[in-house]
Amino acid sequence: MIRNMKVLVLGAGNAGRPAARLLRHLGNSVLVNDLRELDELPPKARKRIDEMKREGVRFRLGGHRIEDMLWADAVFVSPSIPSDAPVRGMLESVEKDLIHITTSDIGRVLNQLIGIPMVGVAGTDGKTTTTNMIDHILSSRYRTVSFSSIQDSLVIEGLVELVVNGDVSNRDMAVFELPHGTIRMADGLEIVAGVVTNLTPDHMDEFRDYDEYIERNFSIKNLIAPGGILVLCGDDPVIAGLLDDLEVKSVVYGLGNERKVEFMDRTFSGSAEPQVSATDIDLMGLEGSEFTLKVSEIPTALCSTCGSLNCEEHDGVVHIGPLTERIKLRVPGLFNVENALAAITVALVLGFDIRDIKNALEEFRGIKGRFEFIDHVDGVSVYMDAAHNPESMEKLFEGIEFKGRLIISLDNPDTLTVRDKYRIGQILGEKADILIVSGKNETTGKIDMEAASEVEGGAGRDKTIKTESVYASIRRALEIAEKGDTVLHLGPGVVNAYDNVRDDIERAIESMRDFTVVLGGCGNVGSLMARNLRARGYRVIVSDLKESTHLEEVFREEGIELDLGGHSMDVLRRAGTIAITPALENNRRVLDLISGLDADVIGVEDVLNMCPVEKPVVGVTGTNGKTTTTGILKSIMRSAGKSVPEHHLNIQGNTELVPALQARLPGDVAVVEIGTFGRRGEIRQSALLSGVSVGVITNISRDHLSGGRRFSDYIDCKREILDTAEVMVLNADDPIVASFAEELREERAVLYGIQSMESAPVMPEGRECPKCGNNLKYTRRTMGHLGDYQCVCGYRRPQPQVMAIDASAAGFKLVIGSEMRDVKLRTPGIFNVYNALAAAAAAWALGVSIDDTVRGIESFSGVRGRFQKLMDSPRVILDYAHNPAGVRAVMQELKGTDGRLIVVNTVASESGIDGDLEISSLLKDADTVIPASYAARRSSSILGKRVVHIESSRKRAGAGTLGANREQVEEAISKALEIAEPGDTVLIIGEGGFRYAEDYIR
């Protein structure tokens, strides 16, 4: 025994922890080292470490230390630590004779302390079911203890637990699973019976080659005690080829079905004559099976002299057989007949009577996660099974027929091991009518949709659906399923994350028994609440007083049902949950409507909490260019193969809750526009709720200055996004925006700007230095207040990392770091050069290549209402420009164009009369100005004879910033087209124009 020493254990994994715990139990002072920090270890390991600390085991994580080696008398090195690991070199350098404790030492100590007969089960597939079948039979006579993946306990941890808790005296026999990862720690144990179920390739990325995998699993033969028996599946060609060299007693079982195992360029074939077999097999589908058991004469582990197990004093053994018995199993499939043969053989060699074995086995109802029945939903049966590699999946379906369609749900086949997902797709594609694949790796918790795509490649796109979770898969399966169908979930998550997977399945089933009604679901916020809930698998009905919605196709495509033209009480009475939009939360009629109903009532905050942001989010803010920058960045991300959620709303600019809800819709990366009404805290709150990781500020000009607001207040509003974003993309050519970079660490700021451009007319705008307040001097202007600037105080334009060279309205040379590419714009304009640069800088911050960036920019065809051409002759341009900076940018772009310029002004400025006057002054280069709104008419006197009035603009009509109503817009456009010649240009600006001009022109 190893006692009263200072022992250093290297490695806090599945080998190191039980070794440390046992050594501490023996009275040693134990210290555990690991390269990983505590939070880098799996949750189960962290929980176990907390228990061990209470028992007196010390831990020093995050590295190995020479001083700990000098402290120790002995050291245990976990077998998972590679032979060339630096820590082994550190051990050799210690000038001290350390006692090296091996896995064999641990095994021998355990063997001595336990002292009860033990049964071990090894192999690739079937270990867990076989272990539990054996335990079920043995427990009819003995007080057994069992360790397997179903008990969520590794054998060595379980045996150490048995010793430490002093529970050995309460047990007569132990039965445990010996997976390849922990069988090394079993060295030194002596088992009375061992099983090898099969040796098909799996976890191959953990081994040098297939031979090493076979050798590891078959090393159970070295654990067989004197007089013990090794039970082997003779149908497995690999096992059959190893029988001749065995030096321990063995019994072969099998169905007599010769198999072939292929791996890379090797093929194994052949089988061994079974001594324990099944004939006249009657497979009864999901009801189970019946077969005739036939046993020839076989040796047992019982001494023929004294009748004991593990007898070392006598030579003779008891033989039994031949035997014949009809056996009925409650668990389905041919593979379970094979598992039953293994369990029967073990019970026979341990001295059980065949009648006792039959009675016990016929009461065995299966184990969790092995063709486990979950529930019936509207005539659809739901099961789950842990099959997770190609071989186990092929075996799973042998002899099972399904009455209706089979819909298979599969979690990501990868764990820490990467599997042949294409082949898995081929196998399941042949078996299933529909295959639904989740990209979530249930072992690591990460979503890998590429893995799902590989499965889809093998199964075929026509029968495969991809999701991001088991919950979503089961929800989709139950929506598709019809009465009599079977839904079967498969995958390694059933073993490695059983509780999580089972919970996902049960939640999906429960969600199908009721539904969520979203009241006011046709509105901006309501529609996004509904779509987010539906994306998380909830059954959703949108209920609205509106009789139609432009989102109808979106809703139906996403599986959302509609209750339009009123709120049906029949629908509301059947609802399990009612979601109310913020606009209806205090609506007395709505509250009276739902009072007395049994449904849970939730609001938008509940939806935000139920649907967390789980992707990178780019938040784009600024005065102008937000919508176009957002559109270009989405185009870039799609060129890079990423999916980007769209809100599909007829709005210009995202404010308040829209960005937060849009960010939660399914996709790889979200790009949201974050506007403002000029209120303090508004952008900060929206960015926080949206989970913005990359923030973009396009530019800052005077806007939203009505009601006594100062420009400095507006600047502070835009600055708020700095408080939430991890990385900020800033316009170096805007002196205010560029100054924000000085508030950030260097790695948090990405600057963009125009480095050089072709000569073009510029409508300049002055700007004060954000540092000292003096007027800035410009050595080069690109647009309005943008350009190359400097101040007497020393403040100057910073050098951008993402830049445009030789910029023109048609395109530019994009430079990012040392790379440069030519870019052509499908939507021309210097303002669109800036929008493209902002998007390129954000894409760079997200790791997108310059080539994908260029493809995305060049494929972008514009945003509705942003320099949008409505007619060719005369040329009619629609632009949403509604503040001075936006109007200046559009007027600069049209300066010097052929023909006359006729402007239809529908604007009512958010900055009141001052903004209206500034916009009118910017229209002095136009030949004719037609005020459509009352606000535009009121401020147009400064334009003199350029103005042509319409009758309807004499009255206030459009509310707020809408400015002009439909009548005013249509009269103004009609007047413009009456005046215009074929070579002229008609420019329509403002929100009213955006709302009504396109329909009228058509």
Coordinates of C-alpha atoms in Angstrom, one line a residue, residues 564-895:
L564 CA -56.3 38.5 -38.8
G565 CA -59.2 40.9 -38.8
G566 CA -59.9 40.6 -35.1
H567 CA -58.8 38.6 -32.0
S568 CA -60.6 35.2 -32.1
M569 CA -61.7 34.1 -28.6
D570 CA -61.5 30.5 -29.7
V571 CA -57.8 31.0 -30.5
L572 CA -57.2 32.9 -27.2
R573 CA -58.9 30.2 -25.1
R574 CA -56.7 27.5 -26.5
A575 CA -53.5 29.5 -26.0
G576 CA -50.9 28.3 -23.4
T577 CA -49.2 31.7 -23.6
I578 CA -50.2 35.2 -24.8
A579 CA -47.5 37.6 -25.8
I580 CA -48.5 41.3 -25.8
T581 CA -46.6 43.9 -27.7
P582 CA -45.5 47.1 -25.8
A583 CA -48.1 49.2 -27.7
L584 CA -50.9 47.0 -26.2
E585 CA -49.6 46.5 -22.7
N586 CA -51.9 49.3 -21.2
N587 CA -54.7 48.9 -23.7
R588 CA -57.9 48.4 -21.6
R589 CA -59.8 46.6 -24.3
V590 CA -57.0 44.0 -24.8
L591 CA -56.5 43.5 -21.1
D592 CA -60.3 42.9 -20.7
L593 CA -60.2 40.5 -23.6
I594 CA -57.7 38.2 -22.0
S595 CA -58.7 38.5 -18.4
G596 CA -59.9 35.2 -17.0
L597 CA -58.0 33.1 -19.5
D598 CA -55.6 30.4 -18.2
A599 CA -52.8 31.4 -20.5
D600 CA -49.5 32.8 -19.2
V601 CA -49.1 36.5 -20.3
I602 CA -45.7 37.7 -21.4
G603 CA -44.3 40.9 -22.8
V604 CA -41.4 41.9 -25.0
E605 CA -38.9 41.7 -22.1
D606 CA -39.8 38.1 -21.5
V607 CA -39.3 37.3 -25.2
L608 CA -35.9 39.0 -25.1
N609 CA -34.9 36.8 -22.1
M610 CA -36.3 33.7 -23.8
C611 CA -34.3 34.3 -27.0
P612 CA -30.7 35.3 -26.0
V613 CA -28.3 36.7 -28.6
E614 CA -25.9 33.9 -29.6
K615 CA -24.1 35.4 -32.5
P616 CA -21.8 38.3 -33.4
V617 CA -23.8 41.5 -33.8
V618 CA -22.7 44.6 -35.7
G619 CA -24.6 47.8 -34.7
V620 CA -24.5 50.6 -37.2
T621 CA -25.3 54.2 -36.1
G622 CA -24.5 57.7 -37.2
T623 CA -26.4 60.6 -38.8
N624 CA -26.4 59.4 -42.4
G625 CA -25.5 56.3 -44.3
K626 CA -26.7 53.8 -41.7
T627 CA -29.2 51.9 -43.9
T628 CA -26.9 51.7 -46.9
T629 CA -23.9 50.7 -44.8
T630 CA -26.0 48.0 -43.1
G631 CA -27.1 46.7 -46.5
I632 CA -23.6 46.6 -47.9
L633 CA -22.3 44.8 -44.8
K634 CA -25.0 42.2 -45.1
S635 CA -24.1 41.7 -48.8
I636 CA -20.5 41.2 -47.7
M637 CA -21.4 38.7 -45.0
R638 CA -23.5 36.7 -47.5
S639 CA -20.6 36.7 -50.0
A640 CA -18.5 35.1 -47.1
G641 CA -21.1 32.3 -46.8
K642 CA -22.8 33.7 -43.6
S643 CA -26.5 34.0 -43.1
V644 CA -27.8 37.3 -41.9
P645 CA -31.3 37.9 -40.4
E646 CA -33.7 40.4 -41.9
H647 CA -36.5 42.2 -40.2
H648 CA -38.6 42.6 -43.4
L649 CA -40.2 45.7 -42.1
N650 CA -41.3 48.7 -44.1
I651 CA -39.3 51.2 -42.0
Q652 CA -36.3 53.4 -42.5
G653 CA -34.0 53.2 -39.6
N654 CA -34.2 50.8 -36.6
T655 CA -35.0 52.3 -33.3
E656 CA -35.7 51.1 -29.8
L657 CA -36.6 47.4 -29.7
V658 CA -36.3 46.5 -33.4
P659 CA -32.5 46.0 -33.4
A660 CA -32.6 43.9 -30.3
L661 CA -35.3 41.6 -31.7
Q662 CA -33.7 41.5 -35.1
A663 CA -30.3 40.5 -33.6
R664 CA -32.1 37.4 -32.0
L665 CA -33.4 36.0 -35.3
P666 CA -31.6 32.9 -36.7
G667 CA -28.4 33.5 -38.6
D668 CA -24.6 33.5 -38.3
V669 CA -24.1 37.2 -37.8
A670 CA -26.6 40.0 -37.2
V671 CA -26.2 43.5 -38.8
V672 CA -28.6 46.0 -37.2
E673 CA -29.2 49.7 -37.7
I674 CA -29.4 51.6 -34.5
G675 CA -31.1 55.0 -34.9
T676 CA -32.0 57.6 -32.3
F677 CA -34.6 60.3 -31.6
G678 CA -31.8 62.2 -29.9
R679 CA -32.7 61.0 -26.4
R680 CA -30.0 60.3 -23.9
G681 CA -29.4 56.6 -23.1
E682 CA -31.4 55.4 -26.2
I683 CA -28.5 54.1 -28.2
R684 CA -26.8 52.6 -25.2
Q685 CA -29.9 50.6 -24.2
S686 CA -30.6 49.5 -27.8
A687 CA -26.9 48.3 -28.3
L688 CA -27.0 46.5 -24.9
L689 CA -30.2 44.7 -25.7
S690 CA -28.9 43.8 -29.2
G691 CA -25.6 42.4 -27.8
V692 CA -23.6 44.6 -30.1
S693 CA -20.0 43.3 -30.4
V694 CA -18.9 45.5 -33.3
G695 CA -20.1 49.1 -33.4
V696 CA -20.0 51.4 -36.5
I697 CA -20.4 55.2 -36.5
T698 CA -20.7 56.5 -40.1
N699 CA -20.7 60.3 -39.5
I700 CA -22.2 62.9 -37.1
S701 CA -24.0 66.0 -38.4
R702 CA -26.5 68.3 -36.8
D703 CA -29.8 66.5 -36.4
H704 CA -32.6 66.0 -33.9
L705 CA -31.9 69.5 -32.4
S706 CA -35.5 70.6 -31.9
G707 CA -36.9 71.2 -28.4
G708 CA -33.8 73.0 -27.1
R709 CA -31.4 70.1 -27.7
R710 CA -27.7 71.1 -28.3
F711 CA -25.4 69.5 -30.9
S712 CA -23.2 68.4 -28.0
D713 CA -26.1 66.4 -26.6
Y714 CA -26.6 64.7 -30.0
I715 CA -22.9 63.8 -30.2
D716 CA -23.1 62.3 -26.7
C717 CA -26.1 60.2 -27.9
K718 CA -24.0 58.7 -30.7
R719 CA -21.0 58.2 -28.4
E720 CA -23.0 55.8 -26.2
I721 CA -22.4 52.8 -28.5
L722 CA -18.7 53.0 -27.4
D723 CA -19.9 51.8 -23.9
T724 CA -21.2 48.4 -25.2
A725 CA -19.2 47.4 -28.4
E726 CA -16.0 45.4 -28.1
V727 CA -14.6 46.9 -31.3
M728 CA -15.6 50.3 -32.8
V729 CA -15.4 51.1 -36.6
L730 CA -15.0 54.9 -36.9
N731 CA -14.9 57.4 -39.8
A732 CA -11.4 59.0 -39.8
D733 CA -12.6 61.7 -42.1
D734 CA -15.2 62.9 -39.7
P735 CA -13.4 65.0 -37.0
I736 CA -16.0 64.2 -34.3
V737 CA -16.3 60.5 -35.0
A738 CA -12.5 60.2 -35.3
S739 CA -12.0 61.8 -31.9
F740 CA -13.8 58.9 -30.2
A741 CA -10.8 56.6 -31.1
E742 CA -8.8 58.5 -28.5
E743 CA -11.2 57.1 -25.8
L744 CA -10.4 53.5 -26.8
R745 CA -7.5 51.1 -26.5
E746 CA -5.8 50.8 -29.9
E747 CA -7.0 47.3 -30.5
R748 CA -10.6 48.4 -30.0
A749 CA -10.6 51.0 -32.8
V750 CA -10.8 50.4 -36.6
L751 CA -10.6 53.7 -38.6
Y752 CA -11.6 54.1 -42.3
G753 CA -11.5 57.0 -44.7
I754 CA -10.8 58.3 -48.2
Q755 CA -7.1 58.8 -48.8
S756 CA -7.3 60.3 -52.2
M757 CA -10.0 61.1 -54.7
E758 CA -10.6 62.4 -58.2
S759 CA -11.3 66.1 -58.4
A760 CA -15.1 66.7 -58.0
P761 CA -17.3 69.6 -56.8
V762 CA -17.8 69.6 -53.0
M763 CA -20.4 71.4 -51.0
P764 CA -18.4 72.3 -47.9
E765 CA -19.6 72.5 -44.3
G766 CA -17.5 74.0 -41.5
R767 CA -16.7 72.0 -38.3
E768 CA -15.2 73.0 -35.0
C769 CA -12.4 71.1 -33.4
P770 CA -13.8 68.5 -30.9
K771 CA -10.7 69.2 -28.7
C772 CA -10.5 73.0 -28.4
G773 CA -13.5 74.4 -30.3
N774 CA -11.6 76.4 -32.9
N775 CA -12.5 76.1 -36.5
L776 CA -10.8 73.3 -38.3
K777 CA -8.7 73.9 -41.4
Y778 CA -9.1 71.4 -44.3
T779 CA -6.3 70.6 -46.7
R780 CA -8.7 68.4 -48.7
R781 CA -12.5 68.0 -48.6
T782 CA -14.4 64.9 -49.8
M783 CA -18.0 65.7 -48.8
G784 CA -19.5 68.3 -46.5
H785 CA -17.4 68.3 -43.3
L786 CA -15.5 65.2 -44.2
G787 CA -11.9 65.3 -45.4
D788 CA -8.3 65.8 -44.3
Y789 CA -8.4 68.4 -41.4
Q790 CA -6.2 69.8 -38.7
C791 CA -6.3 72.3 -35.9
V792 CA -3.9 74.8 -34.3
C793 CA -4.2 72.8 -31.1
G794 CA -2.5 69.8 -32.8
Y795 CA -5.6 67.7 -33.4
R796 CA -5.6 66.2 -36.9
R797 CA -7.1 63.4 -39.0
P798 CA -5.8 60.0 -37.9
Q799 CA -4.4 57.5 -40.4
P800 CA -7.1 54.9 -41.2
Q801 CA -6.4 51.2 -41.5
V802 CA -9.1 50.7 -44.1
M803 CA -9.0 53.3 -46.9
A804 CA -10.0 54.2 -50.4
I805 CA -7.5 55.4 -53.0
D806 CA -8.4 57.2 -56.2
A807 CA -12.0 57.4 -55.1
S808 CA -14.7 58.5 -57.5
A809 CA -18.5 58.2 -57.7
A810 CA -18.0 55.0 -59.7
G811 CA -15.5 53.2 -57.5
F812 CA -12.2 53.1 -55.7
K813 CA -9.1 51.1 -54.8
L814 CA -9.8 49.4 -51.4
V815 CA -6.7 49.1 -49.2
I816 CA -6.8 46.9 -46.0
G817 CA -3.4 46.4 -44.5
S818 CA -1.0 45.3 -47.2
E819 CA -3.8 44.2 -49.6
M820 CA -5.4 46.3 -52.3
R821 CA -8.3 45.5 -54.7
D822 CA -10.3 47.5 -57.2
V823 CA -13.9 48.1 -56.3
K824 CA -16.7 49.1 -58.7
L825 CA -20.0 50.6 -57.2
R826 CA -23.3 49.6 -58.7
T827 CA -24.8 52.5 -56.7
P828 CA -22.6 55.5 -57.4
G829 CA -21.7 58.4 -55.2
I830 CA -18.9 59.5 -52.9
F831 CA -21.3 59.0 -50.0
N832 CA -21.5 55.3 -51.1
V833 CA -17.7 55.1 -51.1
Y834 CA -17.9 56.0 -47.4
N835 CA -20.7 53.5 -46.8
A836 CA -18.7 50.8 -48.5
L837 CA -15.6 51.6 -46.5
A838 CA -17.6 51.5 -43.2
A839 CA -18.9 48.1 -44.2
A840 CA -15.5 46.8 -45.3
A841 CA -13.9 47.9 -42.0
A842 CA -16.6 46.1 -40.0
A843 CA -16.2 43.0 -42.1
W844 CA -12.4 43.2 -41.5
A845 CA -13.1 43.4 -37.8
L846 CA -15.1 40.2 -38.1
G847 CA -12.3 38.4 -39.9
V848 CA -13.8 38.4 -43.5
S849 CA -11.3 38.3 -46.3
I850 CA -10.7 41.3 -48.6
D851 CA -11.9 39.2 -51.6
D852 CA -15.2 38.3 -50.0
T853 CA -15.5 42.0 -49.0
V854 CA -15.1 43.2 -52.6
R855 CA -17.5 40.6 -53.9
G856 CA -20.1 41.7 -51.4
I857 CA -19.7 45.4 -52.2
E858 CA -19.8 44.9 -55.9
S859 CA -23.0 42.7 -55.7
F860 CA -24.8 45.3 -53.6
S861 CA -27.5 46.9 -55.8
G862 CA -28.7 49.6 -53.4
V863 CA -31.3 50.2 -50.8
R864 CA -34.8 51.3 -51.6
G865 CA -35.1 55.1 -51.2
R866 CA -31.3 55.7 -51.3
F867 CA -30.4 57.5 -54.5
Q868 CA -33.0 55.2 -56.2
K869 CA -33.7 55.8 -59.9
L870 CA -37.4 55.7 -60.6
M871 CA -37.4 56.9 -64.2
D872 CA -34.9 57.4 -67.0
S873 CA -36.4 60.2 -69.1
P874 CA -36.6 62.6 -67.4
R875 CA -34.3 61.0 -64.8
V876 CA -36.2 60.8 -61.5
I877 CA -34.1 60.1 -58.4
L878 CA -35.7 59.3 -55.0
D879 CA -33.6 59.8 -51.8
Y880 CA -34.7 59.6 -48.2
A881 CA -32.4 62.5 -47.3
H882 CA -34.2 64.3 -44.5
N883 CA -31.5 66.3 -42.7
P884 CA -29.0 68.9 -43.9
A885 CA -26.0 66.5 -44.1
G886 CA -28.0 64.0 -46.2
V887 CA -29.4 66.7 -48.5
R888 CA -25.8 68.2 -48.9
A889 CA -24.4 64.7 -49.9
V890 CA -27.1 64.2 -52.6
M891 CA -26.9 67.7 -53.9
Q892 CA -23.1 67.3 -54.2
E893 CA -23.5 64.1 -56.2
L894 CA -25.9 65.8 -58.6
K895 CA -23.9 69.0 -59.0

